[in-house]
Coordinates of C-alpha atoms in Angstrom, one line a residue:
M1 CA 0.0 0.1 0.1
T2 CA 1.2 3.5 -0.8
A3 CA 1.4 6.5 1.6
S4 CA -1.8 7.9 -0.1
A5 CA -3.7 4.7 0.4
R6 CA -7.2 5.2 1.9
H7 CA -10.2 3.2 2.9
F8 CA -13.5 3.0 1.1
V9 CA -16.7 1.0 1.8
L10 CA -19.1 -0.2 -0.9
A11 CA -22.7 -1.1 0.1
A12 CA -25.1 -2.9 -2.3
G13 CA -28.0 -5.3 -2.4
G14 CA -27.2 -8.9 -3.0
T15 CA -28.1 -9.0 -6.8
G16 CA -25.8 -9.0 -9.7
G17 CA -27.3 -5.7 -10.9
H18 CA -26.1 -3.9 -7.8
L19 CA -22.9 -5.9 -7.1
T20 CA -21.4 -6.0 -10.7
P21 CA -20.6 -2.2 -10.7
A22 CA -19.5 -2.4 -7.0
F23 CA -17.0 -5.2 -7.8
A24 CA -15.7 -3.2 -10.8
L25 CA -15.1 -0.2 -8.6
A26 CA -13.6 -2.4 -6.0
H27 CA -10.9 -3.7 -8.4
E28 CA -10.2 -0.2 -9.6
L29 CA -9.7 1.2 -6.1
E30 CA -7.6 -1.8 -5.1
R31 CA -5.6 -1.4 -8.2
R32 CA -4.9 2.2 -7.1
G33 CA -3.6 1.0 -3.8
H34 CA -6.6 1.6 -1.5
H35 CA -8.3 -0.7 1.0
V36 CA -11.9 -1.7 0.1
A37 CA -14.7 -3.4 2.2
L38 CA -18.2 -4.5 1.2
I39 CA -21.5 -4.2 3.1
T40 CA -24.2 -6.4 1.7
D41 CA -26.7 -9.2 2.6
E42 CA -26.2 -12.9 2.8
R43 CA -26.8 -13.3 -1.0
G44 CA -24.2 -10.7 -1.8
A45 CA -21.6 -12.2 0.5
A46 CA -21.9 -15.6 -1.3
I47 CA -22.4 -14.4 -4.9
P48 CA -20.0 -15.7 -7.5
G49 CA -17.5 -13.3 -8.9
K50 CA -16.8 -11.4 -5.5
P51 CA -13.1 -10.3 -5.5
D52 CA -10.9 -12.3 -3.1
F53 CA -9.6 -9.2 -1.5
L54 CA -12.9 -7.7 -0.7
T55 CA -14.2 -8.5 2.7
A56 CA -17.9 -8.7 3.0
H57 CA -19.8 -7.6 6.1
V58 CA -23.6 -8.7 6.3
L59 CA -25.9 -6.1 8.0
P60 CA -29.5 -6.2 8.8
A61 CA -31.5 -4.5 5.9
G62 CA -35.0 -3.8 6.7
R63 CA -37.6 -4.1 3.7
F64 CA -40.4 -1.7 3.3
G65 CA -43.1 -3.4 1.3
K66 CA -46.6 -2.3 0.4
N67 CA -48.0 -3.5 3.8
P68 CA -47.6 -0.7 6.4
L69 CA -47.8 -3.3 9.1
G70 CA -44.3 -4.5 8.2
W71 CA -42.7 -1.0 8.3
P72 CA -41.9 -1.0 12.1
R73 CA -40.0 -4.2 11.7
G74 CA -38.1 -2.9 8.7
A75 CA -37.2 0.3 10.6
S76 CA -36.0 -1.7 13.5
A77 CA -33.6 -3.7 11.2
V78 CA -32.3 -0.5 9.5
L79 CA -31.5 1.1 12.9
K80 CA -29.7 -2.1 14.0
G81 CA -27.7 -2.1 10.7
R82 CA -26.9 1.5 11.1
S83 CA -25.4 0.9 14.6
M84 CA -23.4 -2.1 13.2
A85 CA -22.1 0.1 10.3
K86 CA -21.0 2.8 12.7
R87 CA -19.0 0.3 14.6
L88 CA -17.4 -0.9 11.5
Y89 CA -16.5 2.6 10.3
E90 CA -14.9 3.5 13.7
T91 CA -12.4 0.6 13.1
F92 CA -12.0 0.9 9.3
A93 CA -12.2 4.6 9.1
P94 CA -13.4 5.0 5.4
S95 CA -12.8 8.1 3.5
A96 CA -16.2 7.6 1.7
V97 CA -19.1 5.2 1.7
I98 CA -20.5 4.4 -1.7
G99 CA -24.0 2.9 -2.1
F100 CA -25.1 1.0 -5.2
G101 CA -28.7 0.5 -4.3
G102 CA -30.6 -2.3 -2.6
Y103 CA -31.8 -2.3 1.0
P104 CA -28.4 -3.2 2.6
A105 CA -27.1 0.2 1.2
L106 CA -29.5 2.2 3.4
P107 CA -28.1 1.5 6.9
A108 CA -24.6 1.7 5.4
L109 CA -25.2 5.2 4.2
L110 CA -27.1 6.4 7.3
G111 CA -24.3 5.2 9.6
A112 CA -21.7 7.0 7.5
Q113 CA -23.8 10.2 7.6
A114 CA -24.1 10.0 11.4
L115 CA -20.4 10.0 11.6
G116 CA -19.8 12.8 9.1
I117 CA -18.4 10.4 6.5
P118 CA -18.8 11.5 2.9
T119 CA -21.3 9.4 0.9
V120 CA -21.9 8.7 -2.7
I121 CA -24.6 6.8 -4.6
H122 CA -24.4 5.0 -8.0
E123 CA -27.5 4.5 -10.0
Q124 CA -27.3 1.7 -12.5
N125 CA -30.8 2.2 -14.1
A126 CA -32.4 5.1 -16.0
V127 CA -35.0 5.3 -13.1
L128 CA -33.7 6.3 -9.6
G129 CA -34.1 3.2 -7.3
R130 CA -36.0 3.4 -4.1
V131 CA -33.0 3.5 -1.7
N132 CA -31.0 5.9 -4.0
R133 CA -34.2 8.0 -4.3
L134 CA -34.6 8.2 -0.5
M135 CA -30.9 9.2 0.0
A136 CA -30.4 11.4 -3.0
G137 CA -30.9 14.7 -1.1
R138 CA -28.5 13.7 1.7
V139 CA -25.5 12.3 -0.1
D140 CA -22.5 14.3 -1.4
A141 CA -22.5 13.1 -5.0
I142 CA -24.8 11.1 -7.3
A143 CA -23.2 9.0 -10.0
T144 CA -25.5 8.0 -12.9
A145 CA -25.1 5.5 -15.8
Y146 CA -27.4 7.4 -18.2
P147 CA -27.7 11.1 -19.2
E148 CA -31.5 10.9 -18.4
V149 CA -32.6 9.5 -15.1
D150 CA -36.2 9.5 -14.2
R151 CA -37.3 10.3 -10.6
L152 CA -34.0 12.3 -10.0
K153 CA -35.1 15.6 -9.0
P154 CA -33.6 18.6 -10.9
K155 CA -32.6 20.3 -7.8
Y156 CA -29.9 17.7 -7.3
G157 CA -28.3 18.5 -10.6
A158 CA -25.2 20.3 -9.1
K159 CA -24.1 17.0 -7.6
V160 CA -24.9 14.6 -10.4
H161 CA -22.0 13.0 -12.3
L162 CA -22.5 11.0 -15.5
V163 CA -20.0 8.1 -15.3
G164 CA -21.7 5.1 -16.8
N165 CA -22.1 1.6 -15.6
P166 CA -18.9 -0.4 -15.1
V167 CA -18.6 -3.7 -17.0
R168 CA -16.4 -6.8 -16.5
P169 CA -12.9 -6.4 -17.9
D170 CA -13.2 -9.4 -20.3
V171 CA -16.3 -7.7 -21.9
L172 CA -14.7 -4.3 -22.0
A173 CA -11.6 -5.8 -23.8
L174 CA -14.0 -6.5 -26.9
R175 CA -14.6 -2.8 -27.4
E176 CA -11.8 -2.3 -29.8
E177 CA -12.5 -5.5 -31.7
P178 CA -14.4 -5.1 -35.0
F179 CA -18.0 -6.1 -35.4
P180 CA -18.0 -9.7 -36.7
A181 CA -18.3 -10.0 -40.5
F182 CA -21.9 -10.0 -41.6
T183 CA -22.4 -10.7 -45.3
E184 CA -25.3 -11.6 -47.6
D185 CA -24.5 -15.3 -47.6
G186 CA -22.7 -15.8 -44.3
L187 CA -23.8 -17.1 -41.0
F188 CA -26.3 -14.9 -39.0
R189 CA -25.4 -15.5 -35.3
V190 CA -28.1 -14.6 -32.8
L191 CA -27.6 -14.5 -29.0
V192 CA -30.6 -14.8 -26.8
T193 CA -30.5 -14.4 -23.0
G194 CA -32.9 -13.3 -20.4
G195 CA -32.0 -14.5 -16.8
S196 CA -34.4 -16.3 -14.5
Q197 CA -37.3 -13.9 -15.0
G198 CA -36.9 -13.2 -18.6
A199 CA -36.0 -16.6 -20.2
R200 CA -39.6 -17.9 -20.4
V201 CA -41.0 -15.3 -22.8
L202 CA -37.9 -15.6 -25.0
S203 CA -38.0 -19.5 -24.8
A204 CA -41.6 -19.4 -25.8
L205 CA -41.5 -16.9 -28.5
V206 CA -38.1 -16.5 -30.1
P207 CA -37.9 -19.9 -31.8
D208 CA -41.2 -19.2 -33.6
A209 CA -40.2 -15.6 -34.4
L210 CA -37.0 -16.9 -36.1
S211 CA -38.9 -19.6 -38.0
I212 CA -41.0 -17.1 -39.8
L213 CA -38.1 -15.1 -41.2
P214 CA -37.6 -15.1 -44.9
T215 CA -36.0 -18.4 -46.1
A216 CA -32.8 -16.5 -47.3
L217 CA -32.3 -15.2 -43.6
R218 CA -33.7 -18.2 -41.7
S219 CA -31.3 -20.6 -43.5
R220 CA -28.3 -18.8 -42.2
L221 CA -29.1 -18.7 -38.6
Q222 CA -27.0 -19.9 -35.9
V223 CA -28.7 -19.4 -32.5
T224 CA -27.2 -19.4 -28.8
Q225 CA -29.8 -19.2 -26.2
Q226 CA -30.0 -19.2 -22.4
C227 CA -33.1 -21.1 -21.1
R228 CA -34.5 -22.1 -17.8
A229 CA -33.5 -25.7 -17.0
E230 CA -37.2 -26.9 -17.0
D231 CA -37.7 -25.4 -20.4
I232 CA -34.5 -26.4 -22.2
E233 CA -35.5 -29.7 -23.8
V234 CA -38.9 -28.2 -25.2
V235 CA -37.0 -25.2 -26.6
R236 CA -34.5 -27.6 -28.1
K237 CA -37.2 -29.6 -29.8
R238 CA -38.8 -26.3 -31.2
Y239 CA -35.5 -25.3 -32.9
S240 CA -35.2 -28.9 -34.2
D241 CA -38.7 -28.7 -35.6
H242 CA -37.9 -25.4 -37.3
D243 CA -34.6 -26.9 -38.6
I244 CA -32.7 -24.0 -37.0
P245 CA -29.3 -24.9 -35.4
A246 CA -29.1 -23.8 -31.7
E247 CA -26.8 -24.1 -28.9
L248 CA -28.8 -24.0 -25.6
A249 CA -27.7 -23.8 -22.0
T250 CA -28.9 -22.6 -18.6
Y251 CA -25.6 -20.7 -18.1
F252 CA -22.7 -19.8 -20.4
E253 CA -19.2 -19.9 -18.7
D254 CA -17.6 -17.5 -21.2
M255 CA -20.3 -14.9 -22.0
A256 CA -17.7 -12.4 -23.3
A257 CA -16.7 -14.9 -26.1
T258 CA -20.4 -15.7 -26.9
L259 CA -21.1 -11.9 -27.1
A260 CA -18.0 -11.4 -29.3
D261 CA -19.3 -13.7 -32.0
A262 CA -23.0 -12.4 -31.9
H263 CA -24.4 -10.2 -34.8
L264 CA -27.6 -9.6 -32.9
F265 CA -28.7 -9.8 -29.3
I266 CA -32.3 -10.6 -28.2
G267 CA -33.2 -10.1 -24.5
R268 CA -34.1 -8.0 -21.6
A269 CA -32.9 -4.5 -20.8
G270 CA -31.3 -4.8 -17.5
A271 CA -28.7 -2.2 -16.6
S272 CA -25.8 -4.6 -16.9
T273 CA -27.0 -6.0 -20.2
I274 CA -27.3 -2.5 -21.7
A275 CA -23.9 -1.6 -20.3
E276 CA -22.3 -4.6 -21.9
L277 CA -24.0 -4.2 -25.3
T278 CA -23.0 -0.6 -25.6
A279 CA -19.4 -1.4 -24.4
V280 CA -18.9 -3.9 -27.2
G281 CA -21.2 -2.4 -29.7
R282 CA -23.9 -5.1 -30.4
P283 CA -27.3 -4.3 -32.0
A284 CA -30.3 -5.6 -30.0
I285 CA -33.9 -6.4 -30.0
L286 CA -35.0 -5.5 -26.4
L287 CA -38.0 -6.8 -24.6
P288 CA -38.0 -4.8 -21.2
L289 CA -39.4 -6.8 -18.3
P290 CA -42.8 -5.4 -17.7
I291 CA -43.0 -6.2 -14.0
A292 CA -39.6 -4.4 -13.3
T293 CA -39.8 -1.8 -10.5
D294 CA -40.9 1.5 -11.9
D295 CA -40.6 0.0 -15.4
H296 CA -37.0 0.8 -15.3
Q297 CA -35.9 -1.6 -18.1
T298 CA -38.0 0.4 -20.6
A299 CA -36.1 3.5 -19.4
N300 CA -32.9 1.7 -19.7
A301 CA -33.5 0.9 -23.4
R302 CA -34.4 4.5 -24.2
E303 CA -30.8 5.9 -25.0
M304 CA -29.8 2.8 -27.1
V305 CA -33.2 2.9 -29.0
K306 CA -32.9 6.6 -29.6
S307 CA -29.3 6.1 -31.1
G308 CA -30.5 3.5 -33.6
G309 CA -28.6 0.7 -31.9
A310 CA -31.7 -1.2 -30.6
R311 CA -35.3 -1.8 -31.2
S312 CA -37.6 -2.1 -28.2
I313 CA -40.7 -4.2 -28.0
R314 CA -43.1 -3.6 -25.1
Q315 CA -44.4 -7.0 -23.6
P316 CA -48.0 -6.5 -22.4
M317 CA -48.2 -7.3 -18.6
S318 CA -50.9 -9.9 -19.2
T319 CA -48.5 -12.2 -21.1
V320 CA -46.5 -12.6 -17.9
A321 CA -49.3 -14.5 -16.4
D322 CA -50.2 -16.3 -19.8
L323 CA -46.5 -17.6 -20.0
E324 CA -46.2 -18.6 -16.4
N325 CA -49.6 -20.2 -15.9
A326 CA -50.5 -21.5 -19.4
G327 CA -48.0 -24.4 -19.5
F328 CA -46.4 -23.4 -22.8
T329 CA -44.3 -26.4 -22.6
D330 CA -47.2 -28.8 -23.3
K331 CA -48.5 -28.2 -26.7
D332 CA -51.6 -30.2 -25.9
N333 CA -52.5 -28.2 -22.9
E334 CA -55.9 -26.5 -23.3
D335 CA -54.6 -23.4 -21.6
R336 CA -51.8 -23.1 -24.3
K337 CA -54.5 -23.3 -26.9
R338 CA -56.5 -20.5 -25.3
Q339 CA -53.7 -18.1 -25.0
S340 CA -54.5 -14.7 -26.4
E341 CA -53.6 -13.5 -29.8
T342 CA -51.4 -11.1 -28.0
L343 CA -48.6 -13.7 -27.9
Q344 CA -48.9 -14.4 -31.6
K345 CA -48.6 -10.6 -32.2
L346 CA -45.6 -10.4 -29.9
T347 CA -44.1 -13.3 -32.0
K348 CA -44.6 -11.5 -35.3
D349 CA -43.3 -8.2 -33.7
I350 CA -40.1 -9.9 -32.8
S351 CA -39.7 -11.4 -36.2
R352 CA -40.4 -8.2 -38.0
Q353 CA -37.8 -6.3 -36.1
I354 CA -35.3 -8.9 -36.6
Q355 CA -35.8 -8.7 -40.4
A356 CA -35.8 -5.0 -40.3
M357 CA -32.4 -4.9 -38.6
A358 CA -30.7 -7.8 -40.6
Q359 CA -32.2 -7.4 -44.1
R360 CA -28.9 -5.7 -45.3
P361 CA -25.5 -6.1 -43.9
E362 CA -24.9 -2.3 -43.6
T363 CA -28.1 -1.9 -41.6
L364 CA -26.8 -4.2 -38.8
A365 CA -23.3 -2.8 -38.9
N366 CA -24.8 0.7 -38.5
A367 CA -26.8 -0.4 -35.5
A368 CA -23.7 -1.9 -34.1
H369 CA -21.8 1.4 -34.4
A370 CA -24.8 3.3 -32.9
A371 CA -24.8 1.0 -29.9
W372 CA -21.0 1.4 -29.5
N373 CA -21.4 5.1 -29.4
C374 CA -23.5 4.8 -26.3
G375 CA -20.9 3.0 -24.4
R376 CA -19.1 4.5 -21.6
P377 CA -15.9 2.4 -21.3
K378 CA -14.2 4.6 -18.6
A379 CA -17.0 4.1 -16.1
A380 CA -15.0 2.2 -13.5
S381 CA -12.1 4.8 -13.7
D382 CA -14.4 7.8 -13.7
L383 CA -16.3 6.5 -10.7
A384 CA -13.1 5.8 -8.9
D385 CA -11.9 9.3 -9.7
L386 CA -15.1 10.6 -8.1
V387 CA -14.9 8.8 -4.9
E388 CA -11.1 9.5 -4.6
G389 CA -12.1 13.2 -4.4
F390 CA -13.1 12.5 -0.8
G391 CA -10.7 12.2 2.0
G392 CA -7.8 13.5 -0.1
A393 CA -7.6 16.5 -2.4
D394 CA -10.6 18.9 -2.8
M395 CA -13.5 17.4 -4.5
M396 CA -12.8 17.1 -8.3
D397 CA -15.1 17.1 -11.4
V398 CA -14.4 13.9 -13.0
I399 CA -16.6 14.2 -16.0
R400 CA -14.6 14.0 -19.0
V401 CA -15.8 15.4 -22.2
G402 CA -14.5 13.8 -25.4
E403 CA -14.1 10.4 -26.9
N404 CA -16.9 7.9 -26.4
N405 CA -18.5 10.2 -23.8
A406 CA -22.3 11.0 -24.0
R407 CA -23.6 14.5 -24.7
G408 CA -25.0 14.4 -21.2
A409 CA -21.5 14.5 -19.6
S410 CA -20.9 18.0 -21.0
Q411 CA -24.3 19.0 -19.9
A412 CA -23.6 17.8 -16.3
T413 CA -20.2 19.8 -16.4
A414 CA -21.9 22.8 -17.4
T415 CA -24.7 22.4 -14.7
N416 CA -22.1 21.9 -12.0
G417 CA -20.2 25.0 -13.0
A418 CA -23.3 27.1 -13.1
A419 CA -24.3 25.9 -9.6
R420 CA -20.8 26.8 -8.3
D421 CA -21.1 30.2 -9.8
R422 CA -24.4 30.7 -7.9
G423 CA -22.8 29.5 -4.8
E424 CA -24.9 26.4 -4.3

């Protein structure tokens, strides 16, 4: 460790969406010679991919659901977690505490503020999450992944910094690689993923959507698709019936290599997914998860769609129940036969958008370049610059205007400067 080494605490909920950027920041801070610790829940402490050097501390994290009867219990857990966080800080002496959303971040941030420790929040989605929304007015800085973030009040603009959403180094390494050659008669490689919540609609509809493509396009298909374990054999048979080559798995060990070969991505619009697609430059057909909190996946897709790098298809809320309860895996099931025409329309919409993007090689290549232009490859280092501004030199403006940075960065810089001129 160097003489300038400092301590930082990262606090995040136990999901990959919260922890992936936290781990990326941890790696960058550790590379710079700092000590880093993690506050999370039991899921986060055990999640694969946690850096070996990152000590995890599990704190109580009260949840506040729709039923007010549970709120006192949630508040009690938050207060207990806040006290435990304060004891940790008295020993670890962090220069700043950085929250990445999720309920475990709440007591961690409150404990830091009680001791006068600077706090920063990072929002991965294009809608400010519940904990970040609650803490936005009290923290010292707000780091965002998108130039437009819904439910982020304009009055906080002076402390907003557009940094992006950090991605894994193996994915980021693909950024300077060219888009895979796509010709009139070459293979058309399609990657389909969706995670545990999203795989069912994709498993149910994408094989049929691909099967109704024009013969010249369908005959060139090579599909790689993630499926739920309980659906994989049925999906395999569907592709076989359609005579479409497909590699199916519940999990792909080397997703970076899989993404590197893909000409088109079909899947959900989670924050990490969008960050990886734009870092690498891959065009996409996006089906935002309709039951996502505050419909944040639709907002996540917004920038990429506006750029021309993606097409977004809205999945009606009703189809969630149709797919989960109708037993799509059984073709003879009466419920399957009674499924609404909405599912058929959704299948045709997917097929139509695939055809529109892949009808000419230059169309797909242009979409790939548009997606690439939305990427923020310096997200981890910019976020590290931001948090390093606490506990050392005066707070610095880390927004960098220039190569591969979105227009919103310059707008944020201008906003910050105007606020300082007003003495805010």
